[in-house]
CSV table of C-alpha atoms in Angstrom, one decimal:
chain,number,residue,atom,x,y,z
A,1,UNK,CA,213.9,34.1,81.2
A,2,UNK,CA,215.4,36.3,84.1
A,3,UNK,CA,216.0,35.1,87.6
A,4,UNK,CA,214.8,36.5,90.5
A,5,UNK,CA,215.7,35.2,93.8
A,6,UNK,CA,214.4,36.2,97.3
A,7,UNK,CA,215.8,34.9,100.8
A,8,UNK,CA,215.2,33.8,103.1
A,9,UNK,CA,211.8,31.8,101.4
A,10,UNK,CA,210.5,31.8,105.3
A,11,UNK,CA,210.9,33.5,108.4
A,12,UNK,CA,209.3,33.1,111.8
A,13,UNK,CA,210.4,35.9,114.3
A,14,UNK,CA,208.9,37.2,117.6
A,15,UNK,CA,207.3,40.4,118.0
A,16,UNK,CA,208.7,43.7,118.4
A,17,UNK,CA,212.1,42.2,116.5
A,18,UNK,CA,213.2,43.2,112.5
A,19,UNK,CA,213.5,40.8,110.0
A,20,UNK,CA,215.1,41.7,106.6
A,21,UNK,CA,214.8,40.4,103.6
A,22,UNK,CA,216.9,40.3,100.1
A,23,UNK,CA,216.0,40.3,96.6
A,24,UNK,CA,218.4,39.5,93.6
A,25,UNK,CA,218.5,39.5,90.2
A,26,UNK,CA,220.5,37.3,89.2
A,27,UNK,CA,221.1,37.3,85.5
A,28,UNK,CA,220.5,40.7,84.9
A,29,UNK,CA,220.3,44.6,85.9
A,30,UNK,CA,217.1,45.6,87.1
A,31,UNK,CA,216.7,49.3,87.0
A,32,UNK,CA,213.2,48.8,89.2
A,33,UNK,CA,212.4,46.5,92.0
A,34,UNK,CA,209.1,46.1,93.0
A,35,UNK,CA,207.7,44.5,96.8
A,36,UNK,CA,204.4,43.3,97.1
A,37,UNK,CA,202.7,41.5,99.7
A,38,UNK,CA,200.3,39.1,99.2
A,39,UNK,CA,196.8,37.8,101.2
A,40,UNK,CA,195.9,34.3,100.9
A,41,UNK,CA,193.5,33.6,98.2
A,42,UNK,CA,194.0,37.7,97.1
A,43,UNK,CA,195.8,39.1,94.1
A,44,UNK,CA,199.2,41.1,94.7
A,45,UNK,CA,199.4,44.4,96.6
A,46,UNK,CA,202.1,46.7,95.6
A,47,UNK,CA,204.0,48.1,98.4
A,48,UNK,CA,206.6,50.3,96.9
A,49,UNK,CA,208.5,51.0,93.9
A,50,UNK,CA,212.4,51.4,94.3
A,51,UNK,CA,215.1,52.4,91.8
A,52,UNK,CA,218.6,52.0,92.5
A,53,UNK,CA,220.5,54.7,94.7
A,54,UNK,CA,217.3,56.2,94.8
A,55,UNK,CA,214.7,56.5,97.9
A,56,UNK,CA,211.8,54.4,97.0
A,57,UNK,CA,208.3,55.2,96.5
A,58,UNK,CA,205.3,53.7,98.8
A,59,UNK,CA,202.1,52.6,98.0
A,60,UNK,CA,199.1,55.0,99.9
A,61,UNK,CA,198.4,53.6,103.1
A,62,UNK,CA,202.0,51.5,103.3
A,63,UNK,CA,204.1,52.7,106.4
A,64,UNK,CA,207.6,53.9,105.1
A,65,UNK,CA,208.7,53.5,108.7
A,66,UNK,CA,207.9,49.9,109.8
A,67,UNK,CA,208.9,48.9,105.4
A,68,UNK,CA,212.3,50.3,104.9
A,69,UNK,CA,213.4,49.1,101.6
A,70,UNK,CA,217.3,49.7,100.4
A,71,UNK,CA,217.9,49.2,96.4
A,72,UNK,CA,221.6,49.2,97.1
A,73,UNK,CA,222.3,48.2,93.4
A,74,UNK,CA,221.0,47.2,90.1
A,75,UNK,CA,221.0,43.7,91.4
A,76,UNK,CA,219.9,43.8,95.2
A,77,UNK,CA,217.0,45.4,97.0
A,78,UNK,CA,216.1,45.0,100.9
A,79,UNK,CA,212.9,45.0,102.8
A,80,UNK,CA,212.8,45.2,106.2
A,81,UNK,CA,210.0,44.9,108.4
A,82,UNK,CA,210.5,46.9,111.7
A,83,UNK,CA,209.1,46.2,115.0
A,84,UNK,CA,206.8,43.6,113.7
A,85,UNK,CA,203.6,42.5,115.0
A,86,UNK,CA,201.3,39.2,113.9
A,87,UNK,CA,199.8,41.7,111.8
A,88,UNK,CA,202.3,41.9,110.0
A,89,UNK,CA,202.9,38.1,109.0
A,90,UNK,CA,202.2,37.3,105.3
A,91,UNK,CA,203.5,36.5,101.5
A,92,UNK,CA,206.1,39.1,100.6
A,93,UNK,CA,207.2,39.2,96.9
A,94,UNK,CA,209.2,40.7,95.1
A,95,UNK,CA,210.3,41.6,91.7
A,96,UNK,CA,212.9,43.3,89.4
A,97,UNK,CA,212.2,44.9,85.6
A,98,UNK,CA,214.7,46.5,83.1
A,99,UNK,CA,214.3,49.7,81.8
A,100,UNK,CA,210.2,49.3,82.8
A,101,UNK,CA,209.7,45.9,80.7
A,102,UNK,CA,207.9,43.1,82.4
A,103,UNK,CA,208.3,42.1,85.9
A,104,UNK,CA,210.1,39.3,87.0
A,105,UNK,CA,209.1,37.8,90.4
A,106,UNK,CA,210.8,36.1,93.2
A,107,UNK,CA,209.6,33.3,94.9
A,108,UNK,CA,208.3,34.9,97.6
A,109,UNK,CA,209.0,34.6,101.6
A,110,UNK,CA,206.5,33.7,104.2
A,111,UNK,CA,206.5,35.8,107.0
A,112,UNK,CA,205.7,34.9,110.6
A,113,UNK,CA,205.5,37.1,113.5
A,114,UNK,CA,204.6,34.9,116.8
B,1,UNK,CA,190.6,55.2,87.3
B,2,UNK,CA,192.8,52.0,85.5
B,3,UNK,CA,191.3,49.0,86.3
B,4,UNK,CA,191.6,45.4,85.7
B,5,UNK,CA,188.8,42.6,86.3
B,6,UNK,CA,189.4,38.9,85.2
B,7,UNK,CA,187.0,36.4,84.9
B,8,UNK,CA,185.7,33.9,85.7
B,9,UNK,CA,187.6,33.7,89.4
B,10,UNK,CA,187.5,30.1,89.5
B,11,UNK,CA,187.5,27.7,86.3
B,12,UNK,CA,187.4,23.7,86.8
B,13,UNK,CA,188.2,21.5,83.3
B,14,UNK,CA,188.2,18.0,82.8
B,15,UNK,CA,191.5,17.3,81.1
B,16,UNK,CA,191.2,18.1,77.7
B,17,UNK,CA,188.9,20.3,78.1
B,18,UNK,CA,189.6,23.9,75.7
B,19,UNK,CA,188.7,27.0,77.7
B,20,UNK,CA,189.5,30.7,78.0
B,21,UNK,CA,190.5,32.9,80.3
B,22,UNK,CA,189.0,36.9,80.0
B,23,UNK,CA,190.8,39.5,81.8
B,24,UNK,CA,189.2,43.1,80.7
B,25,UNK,CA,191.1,46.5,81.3
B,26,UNK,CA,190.3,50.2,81.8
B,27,UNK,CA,193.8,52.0,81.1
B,28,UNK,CA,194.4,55.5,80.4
B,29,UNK,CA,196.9,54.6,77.6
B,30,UNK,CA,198.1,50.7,77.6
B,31,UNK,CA,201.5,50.4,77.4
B,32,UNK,CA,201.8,46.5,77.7
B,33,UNK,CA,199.2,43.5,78.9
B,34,UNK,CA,201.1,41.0,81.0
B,35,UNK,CA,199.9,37.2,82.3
B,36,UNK,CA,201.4,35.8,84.9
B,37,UNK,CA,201.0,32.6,86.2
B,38,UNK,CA,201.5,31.3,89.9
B,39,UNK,CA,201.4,28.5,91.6
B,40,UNK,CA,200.8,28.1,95.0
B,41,UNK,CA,203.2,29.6,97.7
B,42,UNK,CA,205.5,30.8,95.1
B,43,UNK,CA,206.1,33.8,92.5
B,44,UNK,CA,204.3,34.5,89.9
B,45,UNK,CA,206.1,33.2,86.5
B,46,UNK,CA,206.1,35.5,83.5
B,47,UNK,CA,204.1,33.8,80.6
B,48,UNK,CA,203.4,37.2,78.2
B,49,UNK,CA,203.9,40.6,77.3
B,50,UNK,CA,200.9,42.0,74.6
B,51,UNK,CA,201.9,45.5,73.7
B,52,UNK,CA,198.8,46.3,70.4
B,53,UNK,CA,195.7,45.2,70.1
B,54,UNK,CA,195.7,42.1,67.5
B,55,UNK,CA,199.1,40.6,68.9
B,56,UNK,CA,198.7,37.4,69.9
B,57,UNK,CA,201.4,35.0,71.7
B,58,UNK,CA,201.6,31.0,72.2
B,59,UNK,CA,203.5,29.3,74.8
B,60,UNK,CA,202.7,25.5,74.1
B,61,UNK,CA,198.9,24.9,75.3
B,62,UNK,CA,198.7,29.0,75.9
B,63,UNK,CA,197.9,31.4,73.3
B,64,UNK,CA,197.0,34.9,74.4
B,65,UNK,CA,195.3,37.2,72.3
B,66,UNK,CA,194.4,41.4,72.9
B,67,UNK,CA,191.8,43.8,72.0
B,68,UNK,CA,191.1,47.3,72.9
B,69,UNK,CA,189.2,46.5,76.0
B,70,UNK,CA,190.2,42.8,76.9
B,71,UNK,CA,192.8,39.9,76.4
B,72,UNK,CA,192.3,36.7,76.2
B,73,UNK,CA,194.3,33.6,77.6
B,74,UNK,CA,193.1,30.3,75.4
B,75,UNK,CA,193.8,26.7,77.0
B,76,UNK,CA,194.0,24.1,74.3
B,77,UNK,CA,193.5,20.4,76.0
B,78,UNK,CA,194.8,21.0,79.2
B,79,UNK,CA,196.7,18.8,81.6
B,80,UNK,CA,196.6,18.8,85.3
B,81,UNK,CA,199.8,20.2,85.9
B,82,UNK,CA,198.4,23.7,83.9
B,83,UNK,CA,196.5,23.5,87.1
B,84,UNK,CA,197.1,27.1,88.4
B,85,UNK,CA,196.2,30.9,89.2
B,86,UNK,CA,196.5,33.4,86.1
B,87,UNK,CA,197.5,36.6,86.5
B,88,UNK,CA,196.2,39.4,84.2
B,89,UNK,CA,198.3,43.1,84.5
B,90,UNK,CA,198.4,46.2,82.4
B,91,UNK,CA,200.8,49.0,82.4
B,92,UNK,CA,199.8,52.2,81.3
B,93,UNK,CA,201.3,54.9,79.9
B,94,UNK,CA,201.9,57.3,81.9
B,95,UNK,CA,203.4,54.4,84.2
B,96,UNK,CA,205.9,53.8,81.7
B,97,UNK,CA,208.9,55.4,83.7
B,98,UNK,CA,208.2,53.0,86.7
B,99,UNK,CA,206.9,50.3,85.4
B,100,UNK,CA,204.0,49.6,87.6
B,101,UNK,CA,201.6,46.9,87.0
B,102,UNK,CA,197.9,46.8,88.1
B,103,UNK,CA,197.1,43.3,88.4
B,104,UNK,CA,193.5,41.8,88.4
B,105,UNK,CA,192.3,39.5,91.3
B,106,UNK,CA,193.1,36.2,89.1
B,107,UNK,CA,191.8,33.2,87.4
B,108,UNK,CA,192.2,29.6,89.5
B,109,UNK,CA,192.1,27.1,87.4
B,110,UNK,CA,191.7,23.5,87.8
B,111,UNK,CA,192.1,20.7,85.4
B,112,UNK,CA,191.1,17.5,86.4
B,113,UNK,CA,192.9,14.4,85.2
């Protein structure tokens, strides 16, 4: 199966700072990355759709602002999460599909915000 | 609106114990069923892909099957380690371009040695 990886797999960071995070595919080309964030016990929550050297596509009710995400390639995409606050401290995922197949996921990173 | 509802939301087996998972959909044209499974604090792991209904898929003690309004994720004898949450998601149609899953809330299963 295709690999996915996502680093850092935890972060703890103060208020008010950035923290950015990378996602790979590693074994092949992903036309679409996808970042979710995830609730304990709760399903996934899309946050936005990004295609490579394009601008990506939010989720209603997702702040384009504080989630910048960068699909610099067909094999790496960035979110970063700006100015963050406690609320913003969760289970980010993310994932990568070819030509809109299935969805291959990351690990995931657990973010902090203290 | 597309919709996805799996049940039941928690399912406890004694090992050995054959069961099924039921994730029902409301698509405006399905382009492809997905089950996931994941495992706590990490991704979700891709298990299938169902594209028609009558297509059915087996993955050791896993056999998913589709219909028109549901699929179906069968557990022959389970062990603990199948121990998990499932994932049900649909992709429809007119999502085809980017690929975006709706994902139901999830199955949690535990299998009891």
């Amino acid at each position: 199966g295709a690999v996915v990886s996502q680093h850092p797999s935890w972060v703890i960071c103060k208020s008010g700072t950035s923290v950015k995070i990378e996602c790979r595919s590693l074994d092949f080309q992903a036309t679409t990355m996808f970042w979710y964030r995830q609730f304990p016990k709760q399903s996934l929550m899309l946050m936005a759709t990004s295609n490579e050297g394009s601008k990506a596509t939010y989720e209603q009710g997702v702040e384009k602002d504080k989630f910048l995400i960068n699909h610099a390639s067909l094999t790496l995409s960035t979110l970063t999460v700006t100015s963050a606050h406690p609320e913003d401290s969760s289970f980010y995922i993310c994932s990568a599909s070819r030509r809109g197949y299935e969805q291959y996921f990351g690990p995931g990173t657990r973010l902090t915000v203290t | 609106e597309d919709q996805v509802t799996q049940s039941p939301e928690a399912l406890r087996l004694q090992e050995g114990e054959s069961s099924s998972l039921n994730c029902s959909y409301t698509v405006s044209g399905l382009r492809g069923l997905f089950w996931y499974r994941q495992d706590p604090g990490k991704g979700p792991e891709f298990l299938f892909t169902l594209y028609s209904a009558g297509e059915e898929k087996e993955k050791e003690r896993l056999k998913a099957t589709l219909t028109k309004k549901e699929s179906f994720l069968h557990i022959t004898a389970p062990k603990p380690e199948d121990s998990a949450t499932y994932l049900c998601a649909v992709q429809a149609a007119l999502s085809s371009n980017t690929g975006k899953l709706i994902f139901g809330q999830g199955t949690t299963l535990q299998v009891k040695p």
